[in-house]
Amino acid sequence: MAIELIENGEAIKSDLLTLNMGPQHPATHGVLRVEIKTDSEIVAEAIPHIGYLHRCMEKHCEHLDYRGVIPFTDRMDYLAAMSMEWGYALAIEKMLGTEVPKRAEYIRVMIGEMQRLASHLMFFGVYAIDLGAFSPFLYAFQKREFILRIFEEISGARLLYNYYWIGGVWNDVTDAQLRRIAKFVEEMKEELKKYHTLVGENKIFIDRTKNVAILTPEQIYSFGASGPVLRGSGLAHDLRKDRPYSLYSELDFDVQVGHGEKGTVGDCWDRYHVRMREMHESIKIIEQCLDGIEEGPVMGKVPKIIKVPEGEIFMRTECPRGELGYHLISDGGKTPYRLKVKSSCFTHTSMLGEMAPGQMIADFVATIGSIDIVLGEVDR
Amino acid sequence: MHNELVSHLNSTVSGCNATAVTPEIGDSSIFVDASHIKAVCEELATGEWLFHTLQVITGTDYEDRIEVSYILCSYTKNNELILKVKLPKPTSDSIPEIDSVCSVWKAANWQERECWDMVGVKFNGHPDHRRILCPEDWEGFPLRKDYVVQEEYHGMKVNPAEKINNADHHFFKKIQETLEDPKKISHSWKGE
């Protein structure tokens, strides 16, 4: 890859320079370290090193009862903790055959989609910062703050909720809270239009993201990418449509895919735009939940001491960052025998090595931002 | 789907010895011989079943064996499959080995590295066979059931006694012993 410089008529081969990006680099979104071999300003090779946030949550879970695992799942993707809990609760419920009350299902879908909004708002803010624009971050955080406040009111915590329990949700929401959510999503529609003109159609932003880090469908399938990364490459796969869980089969929403409007299908701009349009879909879903929500209990019948029957299950759910899978193996006891987490961020981080070669270093920052990883989920 | 797939595998990959396990509760799986895993995976990924995505590789340590589960999925056919192999239980001087499937799916690269790091299964033919989450010179494989944490790492004490939150441990132990009824520690069971 080294550039050949012509000096006095002779070709000089320059050496590659090794650069460490992270683990304390603001653009790596946490404690990711990427060892970059650069040739002037072009990345020749990038080797991601992970594990700085490794707590071996899977081992901890083997010593906890089934309810005790839920707070640990929060700490994986701490920006979308509700979605992390949801998948785990669904896996256990499916094994136990628990019926979740209708009101709890509505609350779950509504809260899950609000979490998606919060997570995508975070992406929108920090991605703009990665690319040098500071003010979108402030807009995004103002709106995200409302969601966190609502979450704090209903669950008692701002980020790590322990709210989705096996059999339902921990606490009921009040009518006043529902009215505030309705008002918020109404405001959010206008807000999203503003974001699009502010960032999405911004000339500098488009120049920085179009035709950068293009992912082809073959790469996507081979690496097992999911979520907005997969849909950004023009593939319309969404677990909420393909294998609907909870109430998603009854709700009306569209799967958003990248079309390559500004550059090529599967570039950074497409991944950005898929997330922004997904927020509109989330608002649609929240509105339907607000219309449909009915009175009733929020907790189903669950035994006091949960013993999952012997067997195994692989439960996938569509989280803001991609598909989250729980592979639970039970031996019939009070604790999971083995709980393996399929993390989409782990998968997406493994793609960095393939996306980086040939990029400018500044584009590489845009690439890391566009796959939207949370290192808590990568390392678990 | 599993029975069809088993007969398909047995006819296309000779000697793979595929058998389906279909329990009443939970997901079904297919067991194949460990020596044929690569051929089976190639057939599944490129053949008519189109399992073009590897979701995850789970290593599980049982009393008498180690099981490696390959969870495959097909987006176009909307299918999911748990493919399993049994490996012999590791002893003090042997580690279980299996062929790498990195050439079939790129996702296998990091998944196999994690499986090696956590459970200690060696993947023959892996292009970059290193630990991934733990440091390269870490001892032992944390997700094995008989794992004991090493006491020292580069002169640093692992889990020093003064850093262990004993008050917490005692508190939760007491709760488990004295309050069998969770209603007493939380008002959250009002749904019942």
XYZ file of C-alpha atoms in Angstrom:
572
model
C 0.000 0.000 0.000
C 2.931 2.358 0.548
C 2.988 5.398 -1.704
C 5.957 5.645 -3.983
C 7.480 9.082 -3.878
C 9.551 10.176 -6.780
C 12.632 12.040 -5.642
C 15.549 12.773 -7.938
C 14.070 10.376 -10.398
C 14.193 7.440 -7.945
C 11.238 5.785 -6.305
C 11.333 5.845 -2.513
C 9.077 3.487 -0.630
C 7.796 5.031 2.573
C 7.248 2.908 5.692
C 3.912 2.435 7.364
C 3.354 4.357 10.582
C 1.529 2.632 13.427
C -0.992 4.794 15.225
C -3.017 3.893 18.270
C -6.509 5.271 18.200
C -7.982 4.843 21.645
C -8.741 3.378 24.120
C -9.297 6.945 25.332
C -10.060 8.575 22.017
C -13.353 10.515 21.962
C -14.226 9.287 18.477
C -14.100 5.619 19.424
C -17.303 5.901 21.491
C -15.896 4.251 24.574
C -12.875 2.126 25.248
C -12.204 0.739 21.803
C -8.592 0.689 20.701
C -7.849 0.541 17.011
C -4.314 -0.062 15.903
C -4.012 1.741 12.595
C -1.164 1.309 10.164
C -1.127 4.485 8.157
C 0.526 5.483 4.962
C 0.615 9.280 5.193
C -3.059 9.931 5.827
C -4.409 6.748 4.333
C -5.279 3.779 6.510
C -3.536 0.672 5.238
C -4.681 -1.651 7.981
C -6.846 -1.321 11.067
C -6.858 -3.880 13.869
C -9.546 -3.363 16.522
C -8.603 -4.417 20.055
C -11.491 -4.922 22.435
C -11.921 -6.185 25.976
C -11.241 -3.031 27.983
C -14.752 -3.187 29.419
C -14.912 -6.942 29.751
C -16.725 -7.992 32.932
C -17.575 -11.536 31.852
C -21.251 -10.966 32.448
C -21.944 -14.422 31.010
C -20.045 -16.002 33.905
C -21.795 -13.829 36.478
C -25.169 -14.929 35.134
C -24.358 -18.560 35.880
C -24.430 -17.698 39.579
C -27.572 -15.557 39.607
C -31.214 -16.528 39.658
C -33.212 -15.751 36.545
C -34.557 -12.447 37.858
C -31.129 -11.368 39.036
C -29.721 -11.486 35.514
C -31.859 -8.577 34.285
C -29.765 -5.761 35.838
C -26.681 -7.332 34.249
C -28.260 -7.183 30.807
C -28.792 -3.439 31.370
C -25.098 -2.928 31.689
C -24.321 -4.285 28.237
C -25.770 -1.599 26.035
C -26.220 1.161 28.572
C -27.682 3.508 25.944
C -30.526 1.123 25.128
C -30.910 -0.810 28.359
C -34.656 -1.333 27.966
C -34.138 -3.230 24.719
C -31.481 -5.422 26.317
C -33.875 -6.467 29.095
C -36.695 -7.090 26.700
C -34.929 -9.826 24.762
C -33.923 -11.625 27.938
C -37.422 -11.424 29.415
C -38.883 -12.764 26.155
C -36.496 -15.721 26.127
C -37.415 -16.771 29.672
C -41.125 -16.194 29.062
C -41.017 -18.362 25.971
C -39.371 -21.168 27.924
C -41.816 -20.864 30.834
C -44.852 -20.342 28.614
C -45.812 -17.199 30.515
C -48.613 -15.012 29.245
C -47.821 -11.331 29.397
C -50.871 -9.115 30.038
C -51.975 -6.942 27.148
C -51.318 -3.668 28.968
C -47.785 -4.772 29.780
C -47.206 -5.619 26.109
C -48.358 -2.157 25.049
C -46.098 -0.552 27.629
C -43.197 -2.736 26.509
C -43.564 -1.814 22.848
C -44.046 1.853 23.645
C -41.080 2.045 26.002
C -38.985 -0.055 23.626
C -39.638 2.348 20.781
C -38.951 5.356 23.003
C -35.657 3.722 23.853
C -34.988 3.418 20.147
C -35.694 7.126 19.797
C -33.329 7.931 22.667
C -30.620 5.706 21.272
C -30.899 7.088 17.728
C -30.930 10.643 19.110
C -27.679 9.840 20.867
C -26.294 8.507 17.585
C -27.407 11.623 15.753
C -25.732 13.880 18.314
C -22.414 12.125 18.633
C -22.133 11.348 14.939
C -22.366 15.061 14.206
C -19.677 15.681 16.833
C -17.463 13.032 15.220
C -17.728 14.956 11.988
C -17.076 18.342 13.573
C -20.520 19.831 14.183
C -21.289 20.549 17.807
C -24.768 22.055 17.918
C -26.796 19.003 16.735
C -25.594 17.272 19.887
C -27.347 19.900 22.002
C -30.599 19.583 20.050
C -30.513 15.808 20.383
C -29.741 15.810 24.083
C -32.528 18.228 24.848
C -35.056 15.768 23.423
C -33.310 12.695 24.801
C -33.493 14.250 28.235
C -37.293 14.151 28.123
C -37.246 10.435 27.388
C -34.787 9.784 30.210
C -36.952 11.776 32.626
C -40.031 9.748 31.722
C -38.006 6.559 32.135
C -36.793 7.773 35.491
C -40.335 8.436 36.624
C -41.626 5.021 35.658
C -38.597 2.892 36.525
C -36.627 4.891 39.079
C -33.411 5.087 37.081
C -32.093 7.207 34.253
C -30.009 4.700 32.353
C -30.000 1.235 33.938
C -33.646 0.487 34.488
C -34.409 -3.092 35.552
C -37.910 -2.354 34.260
C -38.867 -5.257 31.971
C -39.443 -8.158 34.272
C -40.182 -11.746 33.482
C -43.947 -11.800 33.015
C -44.506 -8.103 32.437
C -43.112 -4.789 33.519
C -42.148 -3.586 36.967
C -44.459 -0.630 37.277
C -47.525 0.803 35.634
C -47.531 4.101 33.753
C -50.055 6.773 34.666
C -52.442 8.534 32.312
C -50.641 11.809 32.919
C -47.401 10.234 31.732
C -49.109 8.866 28.639
C -50.434 12.352 27.826
C -46.939 13.772 28.166
C -45.546 11.094 25.865
C -48.267 11.922 23.316
C -47.321 15.573 23.437
C -43.648 14.716 23.120
C -44.011 12.563 20.013
C -46.061 15.330 18.414
C -43.196 17.769 18.993
C -40.678 15.180 17.902
C -42.118 15.029 14.367
C -41.335 18.681 13.753
C -38.002 18.299 15.483
C -36.938 15.470 13.172
C -37.660 17.605 10.107
C -35.407 20.255 11.600
C -32.638 17.717 12.161
C -32.850 16.629 8.560
C -32.357 20.121 7.200
C -29.718 20.880 9.821
C -27.541 17.802 9.333
C -28.876 15.360 6.751
C -28.985 17.892 3.933
C -25.901 19.770 5.062
C -23.320 20.012 2.287
C -20.349 19.364 4.561
C -22.053 16.430 6.232
C -22.943 14.858 2.903
C -19.407 15.309 1.594
C -18.002 13.668 4.692
C -20.322 10.643 4.603
C -21.318 9.843 1.015
C -19.461 6.969 -0.632
C -17.573 6.294 2.594
C -17.259 2.732 3.921
C -19.643 1.100 1.483
C -20.882 -2.293 2.625
C -22.114 -4.740 0.018
C -24.869 -7.280 0.779
C -22.312 -10.123 0.530
C -20.191 -8.519 3.252
C -23.252 -7.872 5.373
C -24.393 -11.496 5.201
C -20.948 -12.962 5.655
C -20.261 -10.878 8.745
C -23.779 -11.304 10.079
C -24.431 -7.590 10.436
C -27.892 -6.540 11.486
C -30.072 -3.583 12.308
C -29.522 -0.222 10.630
C -26.155 -1.386 9.248
C -27.879 -4.194 7.371
C -30.795 -2.039 6.238
C -28.444 0.751 5.190
C -27.155 -1.593 2.501
C -30.599 -1.808 0.970
C -31.698 -5.111 2.529
C -35.166 -4.988 4.044
C -34.781 -7.350 6.992
C -36.270 -6.363 10.304
C -37.077 -8.882 13.019
C -40.093 -6.834 14.013
C -41.528 -7.701 10.575
C -39.817 -11.009 9.747
C -40.272 -12.800 13.065
C -42.664 -10.544 14.973
C -42.587 -10.757 18.734
C -44.770 -9.027 21.307
C -47.367 -6.854 19.535
C -45.398 -5.987 16.420
C -47.524 -8.190 14.154
C -50.552 -5.994 14.943
C -48.807 -2.672 14.441
C -48.415 -0.757 11.233
C -44.946 0.471 10.344
C -42.491 0.286 7.461
C -38.995 -1.123 7.211
C -36.629 1.644 6.156
C -33.739 0.782 3.858
C -30.931 2.759 2.300
C -31.396 3.882 -1.297
C -28.078 5.564 -1.940
C -29.695 8.979 -2.421
C -26.500 10.953 -1.906
C -23.885 8.441 -2.962
C -23.844 4.666 -3.151
C -26.162 2.223 -1.421
C -24.582 1.133 1.857
C -22.433 4.173 2.572
C -22.262 6.100 5.846
C -24.940 8.565 4.772
C -27.368 5.722 4.114
C -26.780 4.233 7.542
C -27.313 7.658 9.063
C -30.477 8.242 7.091
C -31.945 4.814 7.869
C -31.691 5.617 11.569
C -33.294 9.016 11.125
C -36.208 7.549 9.173
C -36.553 4.749 11.711
C -37.278 7.421 14.277
C -40.342 8.424 12.270
C -41.451 4.776 12.291
C -40.912 4.597 16.047
C -43.121 7.628 16.490
C -45.791 5.919 14.378
C -45.596 2.837 16.622
C -45.716 4.872 19.829
C -48.830 6.690 18.612
C -50.567 3.394 17.841
C -49.652 2.114 21.306
C -51.053 5.259 22.909
C -54.307 4.724 21.019
C -54.522 1.023 21.768
C -53.383 0.807 25.363
C -56.000 -0.723 27.631
C -56.544 -1.057 31.361
C -55.397 -4.142 33.178
C -52.592 -5.670 35.156
C -48.972 -5.185 34.101
C -47.585 -8.388 35.587
C -48.469 -11.925 34.549
C -48.493 -15.064 36.668
C -44.909 -16.069 37.345
C -43.761 -18.571 39.980
C -41.973 -17.059 42.945
C -38.856 -19.057 42.256
C -38.282 -19.379 38.539
C -37.011 -22.716 37.317
C -36.664 -22.841 33.552
C -37.284 -26.353 32.188
C -34.351 -28.193 30.718
C -33.614 -27.175 27.165
C -32.283 -24.285 25.172
C -33.547 -21.301 23.279
C -32.112 -18.679 20.964
C -34.191 -15.519 21.136
C -33.492 -12.647 18.783
C -34.929 -9.177 19.140
C -34.464 -6.031 17.118
C -32.599 -3.532 19.276
C -31.683 0.018 18.219
C -28.159 -1.053 17.269
C -29.061 -4.323 15.628
C -30.174 -7.793 16.537
C -29.594 -8.984 20.043
C -29.690 -12.717 20.621
C -29.799 -14.606 23.875
C -28.743 -18.232 23.693
C -29.976 -19.677 26.952
C -29.118 -23.219 27.974
C -30.922 -24.472 31.056
C -30.412 -27.659 33.041
C -33.661 -27.220 34.942
C -32.130 -25.377 37.862
C -32.630 -21.973 39.411
C -29.774 -20.352 37.506
C -28.960 -20.372 33.792
C -26.502 -23.137 32.901
C -25.112 -21.029 30.094
C -26.221 -17.680 28.757
C -24.513 -16.526 25.610
C -25.231 -13.098 24.230
C -25.067 -12.436 20.528
C -24.218 -8.790 20.389
C -24.657 -6.817 17.210
C -21.991 -4.313 18.271
C -19.451 -7.143 18.572
C -20.260 -8.187 15.025
C -20.103 -4.646 13.699
C -16.769 -3.948 15.402
C -15.321 -6.990 13.677
C -16.173 -5.351 10.355
C -13.933 -2.336 10.991
C -10.860 -4.241 9.830
C -12.517 -4.860 6.478
C -13.983 -1.386 6.038
C -10.887 0.628 6.904
C -8.168 -0.139 4.295
C -7.834 2.639 1.744
C -9.732 5.238 3.770
C -8.474 8.566 5.047
C -8.112 8.694 8.832
C -10.897 11.281 9.042
C -13.166 8.955 7.049
C -12.321 6.149 9.420
C -13.738 8.255 12.257
C -16.906 8.650 10.202
C -16.955 4.878 9.690
C -16.719 4.066 13.409
C -19.486 6.566 14.107
C -21.752 5.190 11.407
C -21.874 1.657 12.857
C -22.866 3.169 16.216
C -21.223 0.818 18.669
C -21.457 0.769 22.443
C -18.440 -0.860 23.984
C -20.372 -2.188 26.930
C -22.179 -4.499 24.545
C -19.056 -5.414 22.588
C -17.158 -6.576 25.667
C -20.059 -7.637 27.871
C -37.640 -28.586 8.963
C -35.055 -30.346 11.117
C -35.808 -33.868 9.887
C -35.666 -32.735 6.264
C -32.381 -31.017 6.923
C -30.935 -34.086 8.659
C -31.677 -36.354 5.704
C -30.335 -33.711 3.333
C -27.087 -33.442 5.299
C -26.670 -37.194 5.606
C -27.056 -37.623 1.862
C -24.797 -34.755 0.765
C -22.035 -34.894 3.380
C -21.193 -38.563 3.815
C -20.185 -39.584 7.312
C -21.402 -36.433 9.039
C -23.851 -38.490 11.096
C -26.458 -35.767 11.512
C -29.154 -36.323 14.127
C -31.963 -34.006 15.141
C -32.912 -33.285 18.736
C -36.451 -31.938 19.073
C -37.431 -31.307 22.682
C -40.941 -30.288 23.707
C -39.822 -26.999 25.189
C -37.384 -24.669 23.507
C -35.498 -24.804 20.244
C -34.533 -27.904 18.302
C -30.986 -28.546 17.231
C -28.956 -30.775 14.944
C -25.881 -32.678 16.049
C -23.132 -33.525 13.581
C -19.738 -35.183 13.913
C -17.032 -32.700 14.845
C -14.688 -33.987 12.143
C -17.131 -32.995 9.381
C -18.118 -29.561 10.657
C -16.457 -27.639 7.842
C -18.058 -29.682 5.089
C -21.442 -29.424 6.782
C -21.120 -25.664 7.157
C -20.077 -25.236 3.542
C -23.087 -27.250 2.439
C -25.451 -25.243 4.643
C -24.042 -21.871 3.593
C -23.900 -22.423 -0.135
C -26.451 -25.195 -0.730
C -30.188 -24.916 -1.162
C -30.816 -24.031 2.488
C -28.925 -20.732 2.161
C -27.781 -20.269 5.723
C -25.624 -17.365 4.631
C -25.193 -15.857 8.087
C -23.472 -17.157 11.172
C -25.027 -15.503 14.176
C -22.999 -16.812 17.060
C -20.777 -19.621 18.280
C -21.527 -20.762 21.827
C -19.184 -23.044 23.701
C -20.682 -24.868 26.665
C -18.804 -26.875 29.244
C -20.682 -29.951 30.456
C -19.567 -32.558 32.946
C -18.490 -35.067 30.328
C -18.074 -33.044 27.149
C -17.761 -29.647 25.565
C -20.449 -28.628 23.135
C -19.989 -26.017 20.466
C -23.219 -24.575 19.038
C -23.193 -22.763 15.726
C -26.313 -20.682 15.356
C -26.994 -20.003 11.707
C -29.690 -17.942 10.140
C -31.013 -17.282 6.726
C -32.515 -13.873 6.140
C -33.921 -14.699 2.734
C -35.634 -17.905 3.900
C -36.326 -16.588 7.414
C -34.893 -19.703 9.061
C -32.810 -20.329 12.119
C -30.741 -23.374 12.956
C -28.746 -24.504 15.969
C -25.970 -26.780 14.761
C -24.050 -28.601 17.458
C -20.938 -30.681 17.814
C -19.668 -32.619 20.800
C -16.016 -32.437 21.735
C -14.158 -34.491 24.356
C -13.784 -33.036 27.830
C -10.444 -31.259 28.182
C -7.862 -32.711 30.530
C -4.843 -31.037 32.122
C -2.704 -31.595 29.032
C -5.219 -31.609 26.186
C -7.561 -29.051 24.719
C -10.491 -29.832 22.434
C -9.861 -29.080 18.775
C -12.117 -28.509 15.803
C -11.774 -27.174 12.262
C -12.275 -23.468 11.774
C -15.153 -22.280 9.582
C -13.620 -18.850 8.903
C -13.494 -19.573 5.176
C -17.276 -20.082 5.129
C -18.412 -17.015 7.075
C -16.282 -14.016 7.958
C -18.260 -13.698 11.182
C -16.619 -16.898 12.381
C -13.282 -15.123 12.837
C -14.185 -13.189 15.961
C -16.749 -15.697 17.217
C -14.153 -18.470 17.189
C -11.638 -16.223 18.887
C -14.161 -15.546 21.620
C -14.925 -19.237 21.974
C -11.194 -19.955 22.316
C -10.769 -17.157 24.826
C -13.719 -18.051 27.015
C -14.165 -21.814 26.723
C -10.816 -22.969 25.372
C -11.689 -24.687 22.133
C -8.901 -24.643 19.579
C -9.940 -23.891 16.003
C -7.562 -25.462 13.498
C -6.880 -23.319 10.457
C -7.990 -20.066 12.043
C -6.071 -17.167 10.436
C -5.686 -15.133 13.625
C -5.931 -17.475 16.583
C -5.574 -15.103 19.545
C -7.536 -14.300 22.645
C -9.993 -11.470 22.132
C -11.518 -10.244 25.389
C -8.887 -11.278 27.930
C -5.220 -10.268 27.628
C -3.011 -12.567 25.580
C -1.142 -13.904 28.643
C -4.214 -14.598 30.771
C -4.339 -18.072 32.291
C -7.322 -20.363 32.027
C -10.655 -20.188 30.257
C -13.244 -18.282 32.310
C -16.413 -19.954 31.077
C -15.300 -23.458 31.941
C -17.102 -24.706 34.988
C -13.917 -25.594 36.871
C -12.257 -22.207 36.249
C -10.430 -20.618 39.150
C -9.205 -17.046 38.783
C -5.447 -16.696 38.871
C -4.177 -14.979 41.993
C -1.660 -12.657 40.436
C -1.378 -11.013 37.057
C 1.846 -9.110 36.286
C 2.431 -8.487 39.984
C -1.119 -7.216 40.505
C -3.401 -9.093 42.840
C -6.603 -10.305 41.188
C -9.649 -9.805 43.425
C -7.873 -8.425 46.505
C -9.751 -9.176 49.716
C -10.128 -5.527 50.699
C -11.880 -4.714 47.417
C -14.538 -7.419 47.744
C -17.806 -5.955 48.947
C -18.544 -8.382 51.760
C -21.385 -6.302 53.169
C -23.220 -6.734 49.870
C -22.664 -10.477 49.819
C -23.983 -10.846 53.363
C -26.975 -8.653 52.614
C -28.129 -10.696 49.635
C -27.464 -13.958 51.415
C -29.609 -12.781 54.296
C -32.412 -11.777 51.949
C -32.350 -15.170 50.313
C -32.406 -16.978 53.641
C -34.882 -14.926 55.625
C -37.294 -13.516 53.101
C -38.568 -16.326 50.984
C -41.526 -14.207 49.935
C -40.303 -11.518 47.532
C -43.449 -9.491 48.202
C -41.908 -8.373 51.456
C -39.013 -6.588 49.811
C -40.828 -5.036 46.910
C -44.235 -3.614 46.212
C -43.970 -4.563 42.601
C -46.011 -7.746 42.665
C -49.314 -5.982 42.593
C -50.200 -7.631 39.296
C -50.765 -10.985 40.981
